[in-house]
mmCIF file of C-alpha atoms in Angstrom:
data_model
loop_
_atom_site.group_PDB
_atom_site.id
_atom_site.type_symbol
_atom_site.label_atom_id
_atom_site.label_comp_id
_atom_site.label_asym_id
_atom_site.label_seq_id
_atom_site.Cartn_x
_atom_site.Cartn_y
_atom_site.Cartn_z
ATOM 1 C CA MET A 1 0.000 0.000 0.000
ATOM 2 C CA LYS A 2 1.119 3.549 -0.703
ATOM 3 C CA LYS A 3 2.203 5.546 2.343
ATOM 4 C CA ASN A 4 0.334 8.710 3.281
ATOM 5 C CA ILE A 5 2.796 11.617 3.412
ATOM 6 C CA ALA A 6 1.943 15.078 4.759
ATOM 7 C CA ILE A 7 4.146 17.874 3.410
ATOM 8 C CA ILE A 8 4.059 20.725 5.908
ATOM 9 C CA MET A 9 5.005 24.219 4.765
ATOM 10 C CA GLY A 10 4.477 27.858 5.664
ATOM 11 C CA GLY A 11 5.248 28.643 9.283
ATOM 12 C CA TYR A 12 5.087 31.603 11.633
ATOM 13 C CA SER A 13 8.231 33.500 10.630
ATOM 14 C CA SER A 14 9.419 35.855 7.897
ATOM 15 C CA GLU A 15 10.559 32.764 5.974
ATOM 16 C CA TYR A 16 7.068 31.465 5.191
ATOM 17 C CA LYS A 17 7.135 32.380 1.482
ATOM 18 C CA ILE A 18 10.377 30.465 0.951
ATOM 19 C CA SER A 19 8.906 27.520 2.863
ATOM 20 C CA LEU A 20 5.846 27.446 0.597
ATOM 21 C CA LYS A 21 8.174 27.246 -2.410
ATOM 22 C CA SER A 22 10.172 24.422 -0.817
ATOM 23 C CA GLY A 23 7.050 22.469 0.121
ATOM 24 C CA ASN A 24 5.578 22.738 -3.351
ATOM 25 C CA VAL A 25 8.838 21.512 -4.913
ATOM 26 C CA VAL A 26 8.729 18.481 -2.613
ATOM 27 C CA TYR A 27 5.115 17.897 -3.660
ATOM 28 C CA ASP A 28 5.942 18.234 -7.366
ATOM 29 C CA PHE A 29 8.995 15.955 -7.331
ATOM 30 C CA LEU A 30 8.060 13.130 -4.939
ATOM 31 C CA ASN A 31 6.895 10.001 -6.753
ATOM 32 C CA LYS A 32 3.099 9.969 -6.609
ATOM 33 C CA ASP A 33 3.075 6.320 -7.714
ATOM 34 C CA LYS A 34 4.773 5.475 -4.396
ATOM 35 C CA PHE A 35 3.185 7.984 -2.035
ATOM 36 C CA ASN A 36 -0.169 9.655 -1.368
ATOM 37 C CA LEU A 37 0.867 13.280 -0.935
ATOM 38 C CA TYR A 38 -0.998 15.956 1.025
ATOM 39 C CA ARG A 39 0.065 19.611 1.111
ATOM 40 C CA ILE A 40 -0.547 21.155 4.509
ATOM 41 C CA HIS A 41 -0.175 24.854 5.301
ATOM 42 C CA ILE A 42 0.808 25.664 8.874
ATOM 43 C CA PHE A 43 0.096 29.275 9.863
ATOM 44 C CA LYS A 44 -0.642 30.956 13.189
ATOM 45 C CA ASP A 45 -4.294 31.450 12.298
ATOM 46 C CA LYS A 46 -4.904 28.126 10.529
ATOM 47 C CA TRP A 47 -3.610 24.636 9.824
ATOM 48 C CA VAL A 48 -5.202 23.478 6.569
ATOM 49 C CA TYR A 49 -4.945 20.790 3.905
ATOM 50 C CA ILE A 50 -4.745 22.284 0.396
ATOM 51 C CA ASP A 51 -6.194 20.107 -2.375
ATOM 52 C CA GLU A 52 -5.442 20.220 -6.117
ATOM 53 C CA LYS A 53 -7.952 23.049 -6.612
ATOM 54 C CA ASP A 54 -6.526 25.002 -3.651
ATOM 55 C CA ASN A 55 -9.583 24.276 -1.488
ATOM 56 C CA GLU A 56 -8.821 24.333 2.240
ATOM 57 C CA THR A 57 -9.802 21.720 4.826
ATOM 58 C CA PRO A 58 -8.900 22.382 8.488
ATOM 59 C CA ILE A 59 -6.555 19.893 10.162
ATOM 60 C CA ASP A 60 -7.756 18.118 13.305
ATOM 61 C CA ARG A 61 -4.899 19.055 15.646
ATOM 62 C CA ASN A 62 -5.893 16.386 18.194
ATOM 63 C CA ASP A 63 -4.304 13.695 16.019
ATOM 64 C CA PHE A 64 -3.021 15.627 12.966
ATOM 65 C CA SER A 65 -5.609 14.124 10.644
ATOM 66 C CA ILE A 66 -7.746 15.428 7.783
ATOM 67 C CA PRO A 67 -11.516 14.895 7.990
ATOM 68 C CA LEU A 68 -12.448 14.238 4.349
ATOM 69 C CA LYS A 69 -15.688 12.821 2.932
ATOM 70 C CA GLY A 70 -16.731 11.213 6.174
ATOM 71 C CA ALA A 71 -13.326 9.578 6.717
ATOM 72 C CA SER A 72 -10.219 10.566 8.642
ATOM 73 C CA ILE A 73 -6.885 10.571 6.805
ATOM 74 C CA THR A 74 -3.849 9.949 8.990
ATOM 75 C CA PHE A 75 -0.183 9.948 8.033
ATOM 76 C CA ASP A 76 2.672 7.460 7.961
ATOM 77 C CA CYS A 77 5.231 10.266 7.784
ATOM 78 C CA VAL A 78 5.429 14.059 7.727
ATOM 79 C CA PHE A 79 7.850 15.762 5.348
ATOM 80 C CA ASN A 80 8.913 18.950 7.115
ATOM 81 C CA ALA A 81 9.521 21.898 4.751
ATOM 82 C CA ILE A 82 8.940 24.696 7.285
ATOM 83 C CA HIS A 83 11.862 27.124 7.628
ATOM 84 C CA GLY A 84 11.947 28.952 10.948
ATOM 85 C CA SER A 85 9.283 28.559 13.648
ATOM 86 C CA PRO A 86 7.487 26.207 14.295
ATOM 87 C CA GLY A 87 9.161 23.719 11.920
ATOM 88 C CA GLU A 88 12.809 24.380 12.651
ATOM 89 C CA ASP A 89 12.779 25.287 16.347
ATOM 90 C CA GLY A 90 11.463 22.018 17.787
ATOM 91 C CA LEU A 91 7.776 22.842 18.233
ATOM 92 C CA MET A 92 6.423 20.682 15.401
ATOM 93 C CA GLN A 93 8.924 17.936 16.190
ATOM 94 C CA ALA A 94 7.730 17.758 19.812
ATOM 95 C CA TYR A 95 4.111 17.739 18.661
ATOM 96 C CA PHE A 96 4.710 14.838 16.253
ATOM 97 C CA GLU A 97 6.702 12.947 18.868
ATOM 98 C CA LEU A 98 3.792 13.216 21.310
ATOM 99 C CA LEU A 99 1.460 11.876 18.615
ATOM 100 C CA GLY A 100 3.874 9.113 17.578
ATOM 101 C CA ILE A 101 4.080 10.339 13.962
ATOM 102 C CA LYS A 102 7.322 9.856 12.027
ATOM 103 C CA HIS A 103 8.831 12.945 10.377
ATOM 104 C CA THR A 104 11.801 13.796 8.177
ATOM 105 C CA SER A 105 13.453 16.373 10.434
ATOM 106 C CA CYS A 106 15.633 15.942 13.505
ATOM 107 C CA ASN A 107 14.232 15.462 17.008
ATOM 108 C CA PHE A 108 12.802 18.381 18.992
ATOM 109 C CA TYR A 109 15.860 18.944 21.217
ATOM 110 C CA GLN A 110 18.271 19.049 18.282
ATOM 111 C CA ALA A 111 15.929 21.389 16.391
ATOM 112 C CA ALA A 112 15.667 23.805 19.329
ATOM 113 C CA LEU A 113 19.416 23.704 19.936
ATOM 114 C CA THR A 114 20.516 24.273 16.346
ATOM 115 C CA PHE A 115 17.926 27.027 15.873
ATOM 116 C CA ASN A 116 19.605 28.956 18.679
ATOM 117 C CA LYS A 117 22.981 30.058 17.270
ATOM 118 C CA ARG A 118 24.325 31.059 20.690
ATOM 119 C CA ASP A 119 23.515 27.739 22.343
ATOM 120 C CA LEU A 120 24.674 25.670 19.362
ATOM 121 C CA LEU A 121 28.113 27.289 19.248
ATOM 122 C CA SER A 122 28.451 26.959 23.034
ATOM 123 C CA VAL A 123 27.641 23.219 22.953
ATOM 124 C CA LEU A 124 30.036 22.517 20.077
ATOM 125 C CA LYS A 125 33.008 24.497 21.418
ATOM 126 C CA PRO A 126 34.282 21.690 23.718
ATOM 127 C CA TYR A 127 34.325 19.379 20.675
ATOM 128 C CA GLY A 128 36.869 21.570 18.904
ATOM 129 C CA ILE A 129 34.436 23.316 16.536
ATOM 130 C CA LYS A 130 35.770 26.834 15.926
ATOM 131 C CA ALA A 131 33.571 29.942 15.712
ATOM 132 C CA ALA A 132 33.983 33.718 15.447
ATOM 133 C CA PRO A 133 34.362 35.815 18.632
ATOM 134 C CA SER A 134 30.840 36.699 19.780
ATOM 135 C CA TYR A 135 28.840 38.874 22.163
ATOM 136 C CA TYR A 136 25.257 38.185 23.250
ATOM 137 C CA LEU A 137 22.344 40.468 24.117
ATOM 138 C CA ASN A 138 18.812 39.848 25.357
ATOM 139 C CA LEU A 139 16.055 42.404 24.822
ATOM 140 C CA GLY A 140 16.248 44.941 27.657
ATOM 141 C CA ASP A 141 19.971 44.428 28.337
ATOM 142 C CA GLU A 142 22.158 47.499 28.659
ATOM 143 C CA ILE A 143 24.047 48.118 25.400
ATOM 144 C CA ASN A 144 27.715 48.808 26.158
ATOM 145 C CA GLU A 145 29.063 49.706 22.717
ATOM 146 C CA SER A 146 32.738 49.935 23.729
ATOM 147 C CA GLU A 147 32.574 46.545 25.472
ATOM 148 C CA ILE A 148 30.971 44.953 22.393
ATOM 149 C CA ILE A 149 33.574 46.402 20.033
ATOM 150 C CA ASP A 150 36.436 45.398 22.352
ATOM 151 C CA LYS A 151 35.151 41.809 22.233
ATOM 152 C CA VAL A 152 34.300 41.338 18.531
ATOM 153 C CA LYS A 153 36.190 44.214 16.812
ATOM 154 C CA LEU A 154 34.974 45.979 13.666
ATOM 155 C CA PRO A 155 33.566 45.202 11.223
ATOM 156 C CA CYS A 156 31.105 42.833 12.881
ATOM 157 C CA PHE A 157 27.750 41.194 12.183
ATOM 158 C CA VAL A 158 24.654 41.835 14.278
ATOM 159 C CA LYS A 159 22.173 38.956 13.930
ATOM 160 C CA ALA A 160 18.905 37.754 15.365
ATOM 161 C CA ASN A 161 19.918 34.727 17.438
ATOM 162 C CA LYS A 162 16.934 32.582 16.399
ATOM 163 C CA SER A 163 16.173 33.413 12.785
ATOM 164 C CA GLY A 164 17.103 32.208 9.324
ATOM 165 C CA SER A 165 17.384 33.368 5.718
ATOM 166 C CA SER A 166 19.482 36.381 6.805
ATOM 167 C CA PHE A 167 16.487 38.267 8.214
ATOM 168 C CA GLY A 168 17.525 40.945 10.715
ATOM 169 C CA ILE A 169 21.260 40.813 9.930
ATOM 170 C CA THR A 170 23.490 43.885 9.492
ATOM 171 C CA LYS A 171 27.205 44.242 8.820
ATOM 172 C CA VAL A 172 28.513 47.057 11.010
ATOM 173 C CA TYR A 173 31.626 49.045 10.091
ATOM 174 C CA LYS A 174 31.438 51.983 12.506
ATOM 175 C CA ALA A 175 30.555 52.246 16.194
ATOM 176 C CA GLU A 176 27.744 54.696 15.437
ATOM 177 C CA GLU A 177 26.027 52.053 13.251
ATOM 178 C CA LEU A 178 25.793 49.529 16.083
ATOM 179 C CA LYS A 179 22.632 50.813 17.784
ATOM 180 C CA GLY A 180 20.580 50.816 14.564
ATOM 181 C CA ALA A 181 21.769 47.308 13.702
ATOM 182 C CA ILE A 182 20.729 46.053 17.142
ATOM 183 C CA GLU A 183 17.269 47.603 16.721
ATOM 184 C CA THR A 184 16.935 45.867 13.320
ATOM 185 C CA ALA A 185 17.846 42.499 14.806
ATOM 186 C CA TYR A 186 15.385 42.936 17.698
ATOM 187 C CA LYS A 187 12.569 43.193 15.141
ATOM 188 C CA GLU A 188 13.188 39.498 14.387
ATOM 189 C CA ASP A 189 14.078 38.116 17.818
ATOM 190 C CA ASP A 190 14.443 39.064 21.480
ATOM 191 C CA GLU A 191 17.964 37.614 21.537
ATOM 192 C CA ILE A 192 20.915 38.914 19.523
ATOM 193 C CA ILE A 193 24.310 37.521 18.626
ATOM 194 C CA ILE A 194 27.067 39.923 17.565
ATOM 195 C CA GLU A 195 29.972 38.225 15.818
ATOM 196 C CA GLY A 196 33.373 39.314 14.636
ATOM 197 C CA PHE A 197 33.879 39.450 10.866
ATOM 198 C CA LEU A 198 35.750 36.467 9.424
ATOM 199 C CA ASP A 199 37.464 37.322 6.145
ATOM 200 C CA GLY A 200 37.740 34.114 4.157
ATOM 201 C CA THR A 201 36.069 31.682 1.779
ATOM 202 C CA GLU A 202 32.482 30.821 2.754
ATOM 203 C CA VAL A 203 31.140 27.323 2.127
ATOM 204 C CA SER A 204 27.877 25.509 2.731
ATOM 205 C CA VAL A 205 27.867 21.823 3.651
ATOM 206 C CA GLY A 206 24.822 19.564 3.305
ATOM 207 C CA VAL A 207 24.546 16.368 5.335
ATOM 208 C CA LEU A 208 21.962 13.574 5.367
ATOM 209 C CA LYS A 209 21.906 10.081 6.810
ATOM 210 C CA LEU A 210 21.716 7.668 3.870
ATOM 211 C CA ASN A 211 21.081 4.025 4.749
ATOM 212 C CA GLY A 212 22.128 4.785 8.311
ATOM 213 C CA LYS A 213 25.439 6.400 7.303
ATOM 214 C CA THR A 214 26.243 10.094 7.839
ATOM 215 C CA THR A 215 26.823 11.380 4.307
ATOM 216 C CA VAL A 216 28.346 14.735 3.339
ATOM 217 C CA PHE A 217 27.262 16.098 -0.038
ATOM 218 C CA PRO A 218 29.576 17.936 -2.444
ATOM 219 C CA ILE A 219 30.423 21.274 -0.835
ATOM 220 C CA THR A 220 29.234 24.639 -2.182
ATOM 221 C CA GLU A 221 31.310 27.816 -2.230
ATOM 222 C CA ILE A 222 29.349 31.033 -1.692
ATOM 223 C CA VAL A 223 30.494 34.133 -3.569
ATOM 224 C CA SER A 224 28.122 37.007 -2.812
ATOM 225 C CA GLU A 225 27.779 40.008 -5.121
ATOM 226 C CA ASN A 226 26.650 41.941 -2.047
ATOM 227 C CA ASP A 227 28.744 42.751 0.983
ATOM 228 C CA PHE A 228 27.820 39.402 2.538
ATOM 229 C CA PHE A 229 25.485 36.430 1.962
ATOM 230 C CA ASP A 230 22.286 38.336 2.765
ATOM 231 C CA TYR A 231 18.654 37.715 1.746
ATOM 232 C CA GLN A 232 19.178 39.130 -1.760
ATOM 233 C CA ALA A 233 22.254 36.987 -2.274
ATOM 234 C CA LYS A 234 20.430 33.868 -1.083
ATOM 235 C CA TYR A 235 17.096 34.261 -2.863
ATOM 236 C CA GLU A 236 17.341 36.971 -5.506
ATOM 237 C CA GLY A 237 20.318 35.776 -7.522
ATOM 238 C CA LYS A 238 22.889 38.157 -6.009
ATOM 239 C CA SER A 239 25.455 35.410 -5.457
ATOM 240 C CA GLN A 240 27.380 32.655 -7.152
ATOM 241 C CA GLU A 241 26.984 29.227 -5.616
ATOM 242 C CA ILE A 242 29.803 27.065 -6.926
ATOM 243 C CA THR A 243 29.562 23.299 -6.446
ATOM 244 C CA PRO A 244 32.018 21.714 -5.893
ATOM 245 C CA ALA A 245 33.737 24.470 -3.938
ATOM 246 C CA ARG A 246 37.131 25.725 -5.115
ATOM 247 C CA ILE A 247 38.972 24.726 -1.954
ATOM 248 C CA SER A 248 42.138 22.776 -1.267
ATOM 249 C CA ALA A 249 42.259 19.075 -0.434
ATOM 250 C CA GLU A 250 43.201 19.967 3.155
ATOM 251 C CA GLN A 251 40.284 22.384 3.495
ATOM 252 C CA LEU A 252 37.904 19.805 2.015
ATOM 253 C CA GLU A 253 39.096 17.149 4.453
ATOM 254 C CA LYS A 254 38.807 19.458 7.463
ATOM 255 C CA VAL A 255 35.343 20.855 6.691
ATOM 256 C CA THR A 256 34.006 17.380 5.830
ATOM 257 C CA LYS A 257 35.347 16.013 9.117
ATOM 258 C CA ALA A 258 33.889 18.976 11.072
ATOM 259 C CA SER A 259 30.476 18.618 9.417
ATOM 260 C CA LYS A 260 30.289 14.889 10.150
ATOM 261 C CA ARG A 261 31.443 15.467 13.726
ATOM 262 C CA ILE A 262 28.782 18.124 14.333
ATOM 263 C CA TYR A 263 26.041 15.906 12.848
ATOM 264 C CA ASP A 264 27.102 12.860 14.886
ATOM 265 C CA VAL A 265 27.881 14.671 18.166
ATOM 266 C CA LEU A 266 24.419 16.232 18.106
ATOM 267 C CA LYS A 267 22.823 12.866 17.142
ATOM 268 C CA MET A 268 21.181 14.508 14.164
ATOM 269 C CA THR A 269 18.709 12.931 11.768
ATOM 270 C CA GLY A 270 17.260 14.286 8.536
ATOM 271 C CA PHE A 271 18.745 17.090 6.457
ATOM 272 C CA SER A 272 21.219 19.625 7.754
ATOM 273 C CA ARG A 273 23.151 22.393 6.047
ATOM 274 C CA SER A 274 25.991 24.105 7.878
ATOM 275 C CA GLU A 275 27.768 27.316 6.897
ATOM 276 C CA PHE A 276 31.501 27.760 7.466
ATOM 277 C CA ILE A 277 34.155 30.360 6.677
ATOM 278 C CA PHE A 278 37.779 29.325 6.199
ATOM 279 C CA ILE A 279 40.490 31.256 7.971
ATOM 280 C CA GLY A 280 43.535 29.750 6.333
ATOM 281 C CA ASN A 281 42.736 26.053 6.241
ATOM 282 C CA GLU A 282 40.569 26.073 9.375
ATOM 283 C CA PRO A 283 36.749 26.020 9.026
ATOM 284 C CA TYR A 284 34.827 28.297 11.421
ATOM 285 C CA LEU A 285 31.156 27.443 11.954
ATOM 286 C CA LEU A 286 28.595 30.209 11.403
ATOM 287 C CA GLU A 287 25.320 28.327 11.812
ATOM 288 C CA MET A 288 23.426 25.123 11.100
ATOM 289 C CA ASN A 289 20.055 24.799 9.356
ATOM 290 C CA THR A 290 17.923 21.711 9.903
ATOM 291 C CA THR A 291 15.210 22.589 7.382
ATOM 292 C CA PRO A 292 17.291 23.990 4.527
ATOM 293 C CA GLY A 293 15.750 25.378 1.360
ATOM 294 C CA LEU A 294 14.513 22.657 -1.001
ATOM 295 C CA THR A 295 13.634 24.611 -4.149
ATOM 296 C CA THR A 296 15.333 23.610 -7.391
ATOM 297 C CA GLU A 297 17.704 26.601 -6.972
ATOM 298 C CA SER A 298 18.499 25.917 -3.294
ATOM 299 C CA ILE A 299 21.962 24.873 -2.186
ATOM 300 C CA LEU A 300 21.187 21.367 -0.876
ATOM 301 C CA PRO A 301 19.388 20.256 -4.082
ATOM 302 C CA GLN A 302 22.329 21.668 -6.079
ATOM 303 C CA GLN A 303 24.694 19.540 -3.998
ATOM 304 C CA ALA A 304 22.537 16.433 -4.426
ATOM 305 C CA LYS A 305 22.520 16.968 -8.191
ATOM 306 C CA GLN A 306 26.326 17.193 -8.189
ATOM 307 C CA ALA A 307 26.354 13.870 -6.309
ATOM 308 C CA GLY A 308 24.109 12.327 -8.975
ATOM 309 C CA ILE A 309 20.985 12.285 -6.790
ATOM 310 C CA GLU A 310 17.775 13.500 -8.437
ATOM 311 C CA LEU A 311 15.370 15.582 -6.346
ATOM 312 C CA SER A 312 12.734 12.845 -6.307
ATOM 313 C CA MET A 313 15.270 10.411 -4.812
ATOM 314 C CA LEU A 314 16.676 12.992 -2.373
ATOM 315 C CA PHE A 315 13.211 13.539 -0.909
ATOM 316 C CA GLU A 316 12.444 9.813 -0.961
ATOM 317 C CA TYR A 317 15.680 9.058 0.938
ATOM 318 C CA ALA A 318 14.556 11.448 3.694
ATOM 319 C CA ILE A 319 11.179 9.695 4.002
ATOM 320 C CA ASN A 320 12.712 6.210 3.962
ATOM 321 C CA GLU A 321 15.229 7.222 6.630
ATOM 322 C CA ALA A 322 12.417 8.597 8.813
ATOM 323 C CA LEU A 323 10.390 5.414 8.409
ATOM 324 C CA SER A 324 13.331 3.046 9.035
#
């Protein structure tokens, strides 16, 4: 019998439009001869099933089922395509775990941890994973500009601590720009991370467990036309994404080893995509995404293609791994 697969997309954050694109690509490419596919939009004001004619049917949140034509459709697995909250911060994962429903993303603790840049970098530091010098603020904290600059130097990046897709990020060159950058970041999150600028080659590394083995995809080099890899660079064509990356054999070995170590130390499952910058031959971790973009132009699908894996198989691998 064909498995019932729910593809969840949307979400509560600024990333919802990108998530809808990712979810629809998953829906278009997964093999409908093997799976019964159901597109489900998750928004703050509604959770709904979207049929072929874009009609909406509310989801029964008691058991995550769809009441259709007098029957109740339940799911063998959920394919998570939500970027940001609640699909990438552990909320949906905890919900599905309580209901006993399999899903393609990592477990709720790993999702919450990796979504929080500050906590992720702190946990990984004892394992030898390098990161930029950083300074943390919570909403309401006193802002001591000289102390911040002493710690991270200029230029620096001011980021929302729990946000993706480069929302709320500013590169700061002068002390007088710091306050405005902090205000911008607080529009996205009540926690901020301020990091020193690392001047080196940026790469993105996709990882997935295939047949129980932690597998690193071909690595992508990011060359932004803008000052850094911001929203425009990621989603509006203002960057070159070169796969495989133009890095040395030593750099390739080190970033592959670091990516596998992070994935295994955290006991990850499902997709992950980590961003690093090389200082010399040493990779410094910027962040880790556990629901990376899955559109045809996104980095992880590009890497899979380079590895000879078609999108339909990439998505099927994730479902099979979740069901195993």
